[in-house]
Coordinates of C-alpha atoms in Angstrom, one line a residue:
M1 CA 146.2 106.6 169.4
D2 CA 142.7 105.8 169.9
L3 CA 140.7 103.7 167.6
W4 CA 137.5 104.8 168.8
C5 CA 138.1 108.6 168.8
D6 CA 139.8 107.9 164.5
L7 CA 135.9 106.2 164.0
P8 CA 133.5 108.5 165.9
N9 CA 131.0 108.5 163.3
I10 CA 130.8 104.8 163.0
C11 CA 131.2 104.4 166.5
V12 CA 127.9 103.6 168.0
F13 CA 128.5 101.8 170.7
K14 CA 130.5 103.4 172.6
P15 CA 134.0 102.5 174.4
Q16 CA 132.2 104.8 177.4
K17 CA 128.8 103.1 177.2
L18 CA 130.2 99.4 176.4
R19 CA 132.4 98.9 179.4
Q20 CA 129.3 100.6 181.4
V21 CA 127.5 97.1 179.8
M22 CA 131.2 94.5 180.1
A23 CA 130.4 96.3 184.1
R24 CA 127.0 95.5 185.0
Y25 CA 127.8 91.9 184.6
N26 CA 130.5 90.5 186.3
G27 CA 130.3 86.5 186.4
F28 CA 133.5 87.4 184.3
S29 CA 137.1 87.7 186.2
R30 CA 140.3 88.1 184.1
E31 CA 142.6 87.2 187.2
K32 CA 140.8 84.3 187.1
M33 CA 141.4 83.5 183.1
F34 CA 144.2 84.3 183.3
E35 CA 145.5 81.4 186.0
E36 CA 143.4 79.0 183.9
F37 CA 145.4 79.4 180.9
E38 CA 148.3 78.6 182.7
R39 CA 147.9 75.3 183.8
I40 CA 146.3 75.0 180.3
L41 CA 149.7 75.6 178.9
T42 CA 150.9 73.1 181.0
T43 CA 149.4 70.5 180.1
T44 CA 148.9 69.9 176.0
K45 CA 149.1 66.7 175.8
L46 CA 146.5 64.1 175.1
T47 CA 147.5 60.8 177.3
D48 CA 143.7 59.6 177.5
F49 CA 140.3 60.3 178.0
S50 CA 139.0 62.6 181.1
Q51 CA 135.8 63.1 183.2
R52 CA 132.8 65.1 180.8
Q53 CA 132.7 68.2 181.7
L54 CA 128.8 68.7 182.9
T55 CA 127.3 71.6 181.5
Q56 CA 124.1 73.4 181.0
R57 CA 121.3 71.0 179.0
V58 CA 119.9 73.1 176.1
R59 CA 116.7 72.0 173.7
V60 CA 116.7 72.3 170.6
G61 CA 113.3 71.7 169.6
D62 CA 113.5 68.1 170.6
V63 CA 117.0 67.8 170.8
E64 CA 118.7 67.7 174.2
I65 CA 121.8 69.1 173.8
G66 CA 125.0 69.3 177.6
G67 CA 124.0 68.4 180.8
G68 CA 125.2 64.2 179.9
A69 CA 123.0 64.9 177.0
P70 CA 124.9 62.6 173.8
I71 CA 127.1 64.2 170.9
V72 CA 124.7 66.1 168.4
I73 CA 125.7 66.4 165.0
Q74 CA 124.8 69.4 163.8
S75 CA 125.0 70.4 160.0
M76 CA 124.4 73.5 157.1
T77 CA 123.2 74.1 154.1
N78 CA 125.3 76.3 151.9
T79 CA 121.8 76.9 150.1
V80 CA 120.1 80.7 149.4
T81 CA 117.8 80.0 151.7
S82 CA 115.7 81.7 149.4
D83 CA 114.5 79.1 147.6
V84 CA 112.6 76.4 149.4
D85 CA 112.7 74.4 147.7
A86 CA 116.9 73.6 146.7
T87 CA 116.9 74.0 151.1
V88 CA 114.5 71.8 152.2
E89 CA 115.9 68.8 150.0
Q90 CA 119.7 69.2 151.3
T91 CA 118.2 70.0 154.8
M92 CA 116.6 66.0 154.2
Q93 CA 119.6 64.8 152.5
L94 CA 121.1 65.5 156.1
N95 CA 119.1 65.1 158.5
K96 CA 119.4 61.3 156.8
A97 CA 122.4 61.2 156.2
G98 CA 122.7 62.0 160.5
S99 CA 122.6 65.3 161.5
Q100 CA 120.6 66.2 164.5
L101 CA 120.1 70.0 163.5
V102 CA 120.6 72.0 160.3
R103 CA 121.3 75.6 160.4
V104 CA 120.1 77.8 157.6
T105 CA 121.5 81.8 156.4
V106 CA 119.4 83.9 157.2
M107 CA 120.1 87.6 155.9
N108 CA 117.6 89.2 154.4
Q109 CA 113.9 90.1 154.1
A110 CA 113.6 86.8 151.2
Y111 CA 115.2 84.3 153.2
A112 CA 113.9 84.8 156.1
K113 CA 110.2 84.4 154.8
A114 CA 111.7 82.0 153.5
V115 CA 112.1 80.0 156.7
P116 CA 108.0 79.5 157.8
E117 CA 107.2 77.7 154.6
I118 CA 110.7 75.7 154.7
K119 CA 109.8 74.7 158.5
K120 CA 106.2 73.9 157.1
R121 CA 107.3 71.6 153.9
L122 CA 109.9 69.5 156.3
T123 CA 106.8 68.8 159.1
D124 CA 104.6 68.1 156.0
A125 CA 107.1 65.1 154.9
G126 CA 107.8 64.1 158.1
Y127 CA 111.4 65.2 158.6
N128 CA 111.0 67.0 162.8
V129 CA 114.1 68.5 162.8
P130 CA 115.2 71.7 164.7
I131 CA 116.0 74.2 162.5
I132 CA 118.4 77.1 163.6
G133 CA 118.7 80.8 161.7
D134 CA 121.6 82.0 160.6
F135 CA 121.8 85.8 162.2
H136 CA 124.9 88.3 161.5
F137 CA 124.5 92.0 160.9
I138 CA 120.4 93.0 161.3
G139 CA 119.4 89.8 162.6
H140 CA 117.6 91.7 165.2
K141 CA 116.2 93.6 162.3
L142 CA 114.9 90.6 160.4
L143 CA 113.7 89.4 163.7
Q144 CA 111.3 92.0 164.9
D145 CA 110.2 92.5 160.6
V146 CA 109.3 88.4 160.4
P147 CA 108.3 87.5 163.1
E148 CA 107.2 84.3 161.1
C149 CA 110.8 83.6 161.4
A150 CA 111.5 84.2 164.5
A151 CA 108.3 81.6 165.7
A152 CA 109.9 78.8 162.7
L153 CA 113.6 79.2 164.1
D154 CA 114.4 76.1 166.9
K155 CA 117.2 78.2 168.2
Y156 CA 118.9 81.7 166.7
R157 CA 122.4 81.8 165.8
I158 CA 124.7 85.2 166.3
N159 CA 127.9 87.0 165.9
P160 CA 127.7 89.4 169.1
G161 CA 131.1 91.3 166.8
N162 CA 128.4 91.7 164.2
N163 CA 126.4 94.1 166.5
G164 CA 126.7 96.9 166.4
S165 CA 125.1 98.4 169.9
D166 CA 124.2 97.5 172.4
D167 CA 120.6 98.1 171.5
E168 CA 120.7 95.9 168.5
F169 CA 122.1 92.5 170.4
K170 CA 119.3 92.8 173.7
T171 CA 116.7 93.5 170.7
F172 CA 118.3 90.3 169.1
I173 CA 118.2 88.3 173.1
K174 CA 114.4 90.0 174.0
I175 CA 113.3 88.1 170.9
A176 CA 114.8 85.3 172.1
V177 CA 113.1 85.8 174.9
D178 CA 109.7 86.3 173.7
N179 CA 110.1 83.3 171.3
G180 CA 111.1 80.6 174.2
K181 CA 114.3 79.8 171.7
P182 CA 117.7 79.2 172.3
I183 CA 120.5 80.9 171.6
R184 CA 124.5 80.3 169.8
T185 CA 127.2 82.9 170.2
G186 CA 129.0 81.7 168.2
V187 CA 132.7 84.4 168.3
N188 CA 134.9 84.6 165.5
K189 CA 138.6 85.3 165.2
G190 CA 138.2 87.7 162.5
S191 CA 135.4 89.6 164.7
L192 CA 137.8 90.5 166.4
T193 CA 139.3 93.6 165.0
S194 CA 136.2 93.8 162.6
S195 CA 134.3 96.7 163.5
P196 CA 135.8 99.2 166.1
R197 CA 132.0 98.2 167.8
A198 CA 132.0 95.3 169.0
I199 CA 132.9 93.7 171.7
G200 CA 135.8 92.1 171.2
T201 CA 137.3 94.7 169.7
L202 CA 137.6 96.0 172.9
V203 CA 139.0 93.3 175.0
L204 CA 141.2 92.6 172.6
N205 CA 143.0 96.0 172.7
E206 CA 142.8 96.1 176.6
L207 CA 145.1 92.1 176.3
M208 CA 146.9 93.3 174.3
S209 CA 147.6 96.9 176.1
Q210 CA 148.3 95.2 179.1
N211 CA 150.5 92.4 177.9
A212 CA 152.8 94.6 176.5
K213 CA 153.6 95.5 180.2
L214 CA 154.2 92.7 181.6
P215 CA 157.6 91.3 182.3
K216 CA 157.0 87.5 179.8
P217 CA 154.0 88.5 177.5
Y218 CA 152.2 86.3 175.9
S219 CA 152.3 85.7 171.7
A220 CA 149.9 86.9 169.3
E221 CA 148.7 83.6 169.4
D222 CA 148.1 84.0 172.6
I223 CA 146.3 87.1 173.2
I224 CA 143.6 85.3 170.9
V225 CA 142.4 82.8 172.2
L226 CA 142.1 85.1 175.3
S227 CA 140.5 87.4 173.6
M228 CA 137.9 85.1 172.2
V229 CA 137.1 83.5 175.3
E230 CA 136.6 86.6 177.4
T231 CA 134.1 87.9 174.9
A232 CA 132.2 84.8 174.1
L233 CA 131.8 85.1 178.3
R234 CA 131.1 88.6 178.7
A235 CA 128.9 88.7 175.5
A236 CA 126.8 85.0 177.6
D237 CA 127.1 87.6 180.8
M238 CA 125.3 90.3 178.7
S239 CA 122.9 87.4 177.2
L240 CA 122.0 86.6 180.9
G241 CA 122.0 89.9 182.0
Y242 CA 118.6 91.0 179.3
G243 CA 116.8 87.5 180.5
L244 CA 117.9 84.5 178.0
P245 CA 118.4 81.8 180.9
K246 CA 120.2 79.2 181.2
D247 CA 120.0 76.8 179.6
K248 CA 119.3 78.6 176.8
L249 CA 122.0 79.7 175.4
I250 CA 124.8 77.9 173.5
I251 CA 128.3 79.1 172.8
A252 CA 131.6 78.3 170.9
V253 CA 134.2 79.9 169.5
K254 CA 135.5 79.5 166.1
V255 CA 139.0 79.3 165.1
S256 CA 140.8 77.9 161.4
K257 CA 144.3 77.0 163.1
I258 CA 143.7 74.0 166.0
R259 CA 146.3 75.2 169.0
E260 CA 143.7 78.1 169.0
M261 CA 140.9 76.3 169.1
V262 CA 141.7 73.7 171.5
L263 CA 142.8 75.7 174.0
S264 CA 140.7 78.0 173.3
Y265 CA 137.9 75.3 174.2
R266 CA 140.0 73.8 177.4
L267 CA 139.7 77.6 178.6
L268 CA 136.0 78.2 177.8
S269 CA 135.4 74.6 179.7
A270 CA 137.8 75.5 182.8
L271 CA 136.3 79.1 183.3
S272 CA 132.1 77.9 183.0
D273 CA 129.8 75.2 183.3
F274 CA 127.9 77.1 179.4
T275 CA 126.8 74.1 177.0
L276 CA 129.3 73.5 174.0
H277 CA 129.9 73.8 170.5
L278 CA 132.5 72.6 168.4
G279 CA 133.4 74.0 165.0
L280 CA 137.0 74.2 163.3
T281 CA 136.4 77.3 160.6
E282 CA 138.2 76.1 157.1
A283 CA 139.0 73.3 158.2
G284 CA 139.7 72.6 153.9
A285 CA 138.7 70.2 151.3
R286 CA 138.1 66.2 151.6
N287 CA 140.3 64.2 153.5
K288 CA 142.5 67.7 154.6
G289 CA 140.0 68.4 156.5
A290 CA 138.5 65.5 157.8
I291 CA 142.2 65.6 159.4
Y292 CA 142.5 68.4 161.1
S293 CA 138.1 68.6 161.9
T294 CA 139.0 65.3 163.9
V295 CA 142.4 66.1 165.5
A296 CA 141.0 69.3 166.6
L297 CA 137.6 67.3 168.4
T298 CA 140.2 64.2 169.4
Q299 CA 141.6 67.1 171.5
L300 CA 138.4 68.4 173.5
L301 CA 136.1 65.2 172.8
A302 CA 138.5 63.3 174.6
R303 CA 139.3 65.4 177.2
G304 CA 135.1 65.3 177.6
I305 CA 134.7 69.3 176.5
G306 CA 131.9 70.0 174.3
D307 CA 127.8 69.1 173.1
T308 CA 127.5 69.4 169.6
I309 CA 130.1 69.6 166.7
R310 CA 129.6 70.0 162.6
T311 CA 133.0 69.9 160.9
S312 CA 133.3 72.5 158.0
L313 CA 134.6 71.9 154.8
T314 CA 135.4 73.6 152.1
P315 CA 133.0 72.7 149.2
S316 CA 134.7 69.9 146.7
P317 CA 133.5 70.0 142.5
N318 CA 130.0 67.9 142.8
E319 CA 130.6 66.4 146.5
S320 CA 127.8 66.3 148.8
R321 CA 127.0 68.3 151.1
T322 CA 126.3 65.1 154.2
A323 CA 129.9 64.6 154.1
E324 CA 130.8 66.9 156.6
V325 CA 128.2 64.5 159.3
A326 CA 129.9 61.2 157.4
I327 CA 132.6 62.7 159.4
C328 CA 130.7 63.9 162.4
R329 CA 129.8 60.0 162.9
N330 CA 133.6 58.1 162.3
I331 CA 134.8 61.1 164.9
A332 CA 131.5 59.6 166.9
R333 CA 132.1 56.3 166.3
T334 CA 135.8 56.0 166.1
L335 CA 136.4 57.8 169.9
A336 CA 134.3 55.4 171.0
D337 CA 135.4 52.3 169.8
R338 CA 139.2 54.0 170.7
A339 CA 137.3 54.7 174.8
K340 CA 136.3 50.8 175.2
N341 CA 139.6 50.3 175.9
A342 CA 141.1 53.5 177.9
K343 CA 142.0 53.3 181.6
N344 CA 139.4 56.5 182.1
K345 CA 135.9 55.0 180.4
N346 CA 134.3 56.6 182.3
D347 CA 131.2 57.6 181.0
F348 CA 132.3 58.0 176.8
G349 CA 129.3 54.8 175.5
S350 CA 126.7 56.9 176.3
Y351 CA 128.2 60.7 175.4
L352 CA 129.7 59.8 171.2
K353 CA 126.4 57.2 170.9
L354 CA 125.1 58.3 167.4
H355 CA 120.8 58.3 167.8
N356 CA 120.7 55.8 164.5
E357 CA 124.3 53.9 165.1
K358 CA 122.5 50.7 163.9
T359 CA 122.1 51.9 160.5
A360 CA 125.2 50.7 157.9
R361 CA 127.8 53.1 157.4
S362 CA 126.9 55.2 154.6
P363 CA 129.8 55.6 151.5
Q364 CA 130.9 58.6 152.5
E365 CA 131.6 56.9 156.0
L366 CA 133.3 54.8 154.5
E367 CA 135.0 56.9 152.2
Y368 CA 136.7 59.3 155.2
A369 CA 137.1 56.1 157.8
D370 CA 140.7 55.6 157.2
A371 CA 141.7 59.2 157.2
V372 CA 139.4 60.0 160.9
R373 CA 140.9 56.1 162.5
Y374 CA 144.6 57.7 161.1
A375 CA 143.6 61.7 162.8
V376 CA 142.7 60.4 166.6
Q377 CA 145.6 58.0 166.6
G378 CA 147.5 60.6 165.5
A379 CA 146.0 63.0 168.0
F380 CA 146.7 60.7 171.2
E381 CA 149.8 58.9 169.6
P382 CA 152.4 61.5 167.2
E383 CA 154.5 58.8 167.7
S384 CA 152.7 56.4 166.0
I385 CA 152.1 58.3 163.3
V386 CA 155.7 58.9 161.8
S387 CA 156.9 54.9 162.4
A388 CA 153.4 53.1 160.4
S389 CA 154.4 51.5 157.4
S390 CA 150.4 50.9 156.2
I391 CA 149.2 53.6 156.5
D392 CA 148.6 55.9 153.6
P393 CA 151.7 58.3 152.9
K394 CA 149.6 61.6 151.6
L395 CA 146.8 61.0 154.9
R396 CA 150.2 60.4 157.2
D397 CA 151.4 63.9 155.8
I398 CA 148.3 65.4 156.6
V399 CA 148.3 63.7 160.5
M400 CA 151.9 64.8 161.1
E401 CA 150.8 68.8 159.7
A402 CA 147.4 69.1 162.0

């Protein structure tokens, strides 16, 4: 049964139109994607550091991402953005903890109208941290209706799967181009099936149909990986076609399973030179979140993949939002230390350099240091974790589970 025909009143972004749009930007090759995926599936074990993958360099405010620049740590507020006082205070805390970029939710007009004041207060207080606007279903409308917000933000984040039509996506990109702002297109696993209007839904349906005809079909998990990567690259091609310069585009694919994340980003890196944002969604709380995120990020950063990182922790009672920054800093420090003794050192010293590395580790960094160190060890040498008697049994169990 054709999903699209069953939902005629919802399908603003009809498949015929979408296929025409996708066909205009033909930088993507599905055949090439399958070839690279087969190669990646045969080399899953992490053994040493690899040469860094050179990507586009994107400037967000005064921060440079990709193109050989040191890794950039970012975070996101969990305040009500329209509460200017709370959002400014938390942004300052995150920046002081080591977050070089801070993202805020922009979900309605009240949030959008608060952004210029948030930016002004931060600047007046001496905080020049770039602010990213996180948009979902009506980002194009909010940026149109509140142009001061569009001007104040340093970068826009959008999930192309949440746009209801080609025109909405095109409008969003045009506003970014007119304002000279970079964007991040973030494809979430859930958005592949969240709306029949989405690019990801069409891609997923086509790949499932194609997979069913293969002599040796891929697993459902592998089809999700392929669908996310194709969706991300097609959305990127469409963005470029609408006038966005390549050095204004960062892409991401967000999942909560380590294997899916690692395969997705390895495939993205093999197929393009777009700047990549890494992060494992819903990683968990405290040590579990730290370990799962570390294992996933280590598998990629050690392969030279990734330009900016964030850890997404499940909030714990009374724990500061800066915990996610502390974990990122621990990951960078731990990998940099390990790279000193690696056979293939390459440029990891500069790649993982922290922008304020001379500062002492914060109490939060010290709190998560063991969890991160064991997770990095487990990513490289899982067998060593099993037999190590010095490791806290609780942490060892989480590392082995990851």
